[in-house]
Amino acid sequence: MQGIVAQPRFYDVSEVRPYRVHMRIVPRYVVGQVVLAGDAAHVNSPAGGMGLNGGIHDAFELAAALVAMLREGADDSRLELYDRRRRPIAREAILLQADRNRARMRERDPVRRRALLAELQATADDPIRCKAHLLRSSMIDGLRNAALIS
Ligand SMILES: Cc1cc2nc3c(=O)[nH]c(=O)nc-3n(C[C@H](O)[C@H](O)[C@H](O)COP(=O)(O)OP(=O)(O)OC[C@H]3O[C@@H](n4cnc5c(N)ncnc54)[C@H](O)[C@@H]3O)c2cc1C
């Protein structure tokens, strides 16, 4: 804190809660009657704010699967579809993007850091790339791609 906002008297740190940043995913979301979603299925760096959002997307897809099974006569294979739709998205879109976000924030080499930020700025300045970036980072792309999996 002194390095960021120095003050004459040192900050009084009353509590420190370090946490370990994970990048993990289970090999299957569905085993028998046990179905995983959210952090129980995948955990990632908080950089980019993707964990909870990804978990909510899991919950939407899982709710659709349960409605189909309980009300519309679908069999257990609907849960396999839930796994096929959500697990690749978590692995390829959420975990990898969160890791890229974290790597950008952790970069200490000033030259490399400037290059990464310049790349982000160039994306922001280009409407087509900017829209593609927003669709990807908001995970709307992931939802659309998942819906195509049958
Ligand atoms: C610092 C930080 C910042 C973050 N920022 C963002 C962000 O900006 N945007 C974003 O999308 N995500 C963010 N996340 C991630 C987000 O917090 C998680 O992805 C989300 O909370 C996961 O929700 P969940 O319901 O799957 O799991 P959890 O929130 O972990 O909920 C699981 C619940 O189950 C309970 N539980 C555990 N074991 C048992 C048991 N045996 N019996 C009964 N209950 C039990 C726990 O107490 C807990 O309440 C952040 C995470 C961190 C650490």
JSON list of C-alpha atoms in Angstrom, two decimals, residues 86-146:
[
{"chain": "A", "resi": 86, "resn": "ARG", "atom": "CA", "xyz": [-20.43, -26.53, -20.93]},
{"chain": "A", "resi": 87, "resn": "ARG", "atom": "CA", "xyz": [-17.11, -28.30, -20.26]},
{"chain": "A", "resi": 88, "resn": "PRO", "atom": "CA", "xyz": [-15.27, -27.29, -23.47]},
{"chain": "A", "resi": 89, "resn": "ILE", "atom": "CA", "xyz": [-16.39, -23.68, -22.98]},
{"chain": "A", "resi": 90, "resn": "ALA", "atom": "CA", "xyz": [-15.03, -23.64, -19.43]},
{"chain": "A", "resi": 91, "resn": "ARG", "atom": "CA", "xyz": [-11.75, -25.21, -20.54]},
{"chain": "A", "resi": 92, "resn": "GLU", "atom": "CA", "xyz": [-11.13, -23.18, -23.69]},
{"chain": "A", "resi": 93, "resn": "ALA", "atom": "CA", "xyz": [-12.93, -19.88, -23.09]},
{"chain": "A", "resi": 94, "resn": "ILE", "atom": "CA", "xyz": [-13.07, -19.31, -19.33]},
{"chain": "A", "resi": 95, "resn": "LEU", "atom": "CA", "xyz": [-9.86, -20.88, -17.98]},
{"chain": "A", "resi": 96, "resn": "LEU", "atom": "CA", "xyz": [-7.62, -19.80, -20.84]},
{"chain": "A", "resi": 97, "resn": "GLN", "atom": "CA", "xyz": [-9.00, -16.25, -21.07]},
{"chain": "A", "resi": 98, "resn": "ALA", "atom": "CA", "xyz": [-8.77, -15.78, -17.29]},
{"chain": "A", "resi": 99, "resn": "ASP", "atom": "CA", "xyz": [-5.18, -17.03, -17.43]},
{"chain": "A", "resi": 100, "resn": "ARG", "atom": "CA", "xyz": [-4.34, -14.59, -20.26]},
{"chain": "A", "resi": 101, "resn": "ASN", "atom": "CA", "xyz": [-5.88, -11.74, -18.22]},
{"chain": "A", "resi": 102, "resn": "ARG", "atom": "CA", "xyz": [-3.82, -12.74, -15.21]},
{"chain": "A", "resi": 103, "resn": "ALA", "atom": "CA", "xyz": [-0.62, -13.02, -17.25]},
{"chain": "A", "resi": 104, "resn": "ARG", "atom": "CA", "xyz": [-1.16, -9.48, -18.58]},
{"chain": "A", "resi": 105, "resn": "MET", "atom": "CA", "xyz": [-1.61, -8.12, -15.06]},
{"chain": "A", "resi": 106, "resn": "ARG", "atom": "CA", "xyz": [1.42, -10.00, -13.74]},
{"chain": "A", "resi": 107, "resn": "GLU", "atom": "CA", "xyz": [3.81, -8.93, -16.49]},
{"chain": "A", "resi": 108, "resn": "ARG", "atom": "CA", "xyz": [6.73, -7.11, -14.85]},
{"chain": "A", "resi": 109, "resn": "ASP", "atom": "CA", "xyz": [8.90, -6.42, -17.89]},
{"chain": "A", "resi": 110, "resn": "PRO", "atom": "CA", "xyz": [8.00, -2.79, -18.81]},
{"chain": "A", "resi": 111, "resn": "VAL", "atom": "CA", "xyz": [8.61, -3.31, -22.54]},
{"chain": "A", "resi": 112, "resn": "ARG", "atom": "CA", "xyz": [6.48, -6.44, -22.71]},
{"chain": "A", "resi": 113, "resn": "ARG", "atom": "CA", "xyz": [3.87, -4.79, -20.49]},
{"chain": "A", "resi": 114, "resn": "ARG", "atom": "CA", "xyz": [3.65, -1.75, -22.80]},
{"chain": "A", "resi": 115, "resn": "ALA", "atom": "CA", "xyz": [3.30, -4.08, -25.80]},
{"chain": "A", "resi": 116, "resn": "LEU", "atom": "CA", "xyz": [0.44, -5.98, -24.14]},
{"chain": "A", "resi": 117, "resn": "LEU", "atom": "CA", "xyz": [-1.36, -2.77, -23.22]},
{"chain": "A", "resi": 118, "resn": "ALA", "atom": "CA", "xyz": [-0.78, -1.36, -26.73]},
{"chain": "A", "resi": 119, "resn": "GLU", "atom": "CA", "xyz": [-2.38, -4.51, -28.15]},
{"chain": "A", "resi": 120, "resn": "LEU", "atom": "CA", "xyz": [-5.39, -4.01, -25.89]},
{"chain": "A", "resi": 121, "resn": "GLN", "atom": "CA", "xyz": [-5.58, -0.33, -26.90]},
{"chain": "A", "resi": 122, "resn": "ALA", "atom": "CA", "xyz": [-5.43, -1.29, -30.60]},
{"chain": "A", "resi": 123, "resn": "THR", "atom": "CA", "xyz": [-8.32, -3.69, -29.98]},
{"chain": "A", "resi": 124, "resn": "ALA", "atom": "CA", "xyz": [-10.32, -0.93, -28.28]},
{"chain": "A", "resi": 125, "resn": "ASP", "atom": "CA", "xyz": [-9.65, 1.42, -31.22]},
{"chain": "A", "resi": 126, "resn": "ASP", "atom": "CA", "xyz": [-10.83, -1.04, -33.87]},
{"chain": "A", "resi": 127, "resn": "PRO", "atom": "CA", "xyz": [-14.65, -1.44, -33.76]},
{"chain": "A", "resi": 128, "resn": "ILE", "atom": "CA", "xyz": [-14.64, -4.90, -35.34]},
{"chain": "A", "resi": 129, "resn": "ARG", "atom": "CA", "xyz": [-11.90, -6.31, -33.11]},
{"chain": "A", "resi": 130, "resn": "CYS", "atom": "CA", "xyz": [-13.41, -4.53, -30.12]},
{"chain": "A", "resi": 131, "resn": "LYS", "atom": "CA", "xyz": [-16.81, -6.13, -30.67]},
{"chain": "A", "resi": 132, "resn": "ALA", "atom": "CA", "xyz": [-15.21, -9.58, -31.13]},
{"chain": "A", "resi": 133, "resn": "HIS", "atom": "CA", "xyz": [-13.21, -9.07, -27.91]},
{"chain": "A", "resi": 134, "resn": "LEU", "atom": "CA", "xyz": [-16.31, -8.04, -25.95]},
{"chain": "A", "resi": 135, "resn": "LEU", "atom": "CA", "xyz": [-18.35, -10.98, -27.25]},
{"chain": "A", "resi": 136, "resn": "ARG", "atom": "CA", "xyz": [-15.53, -13.32, -26.23]},
{"chain": "A", "resi": 137, "resn": "SER", "atom": "CA", "xyz": [-14.75, -11.81, -22.81]},
{"chain": "A", "resi": 138, "resn": "SER", "atom": "CA", "xyz": [-18.44, -11.48, -21.86]},
{"chain": "A", "resi": 139, "resn": "MET", "atom": "CA", "xyz": [-18.76, -15.18, -22.79]},
{"chain": "A", "resi": 140, "resn": "ILE", "atom": "CA", "xyz": [-21.65, -14.47, -25.18]},
{"chain": "A", "resi": 141, "resn": "ASP", "atom": "CA", "xyz": [-19.59, -16.20, -27.87]},
{"chain": "A", "resi": 142, "resn": "GLY", "atom": "CA", "xyz": [-19.25, -19.21, -25.58]},
{"chain": "A", "resi": 143, "resn": "LEU", "atom": "CA", "xyz": [-23.02, -19.38, -25.03]},
{"chain": "A", "resi": 144, "resn": "ARG", "atom": "CA", "xyz": [-23.66, -19.17, -28.77]},
{"chain": "A", "resi": 145, "resn": "ASN", "atom": "CA", "xyz": [-21.09, -21.85, -29.58]},
{"chain": "A", "resi": 146, "resn": "ALA", "atom": "CA", "xyz": [-22.41, -24.13, -26.83]}
]
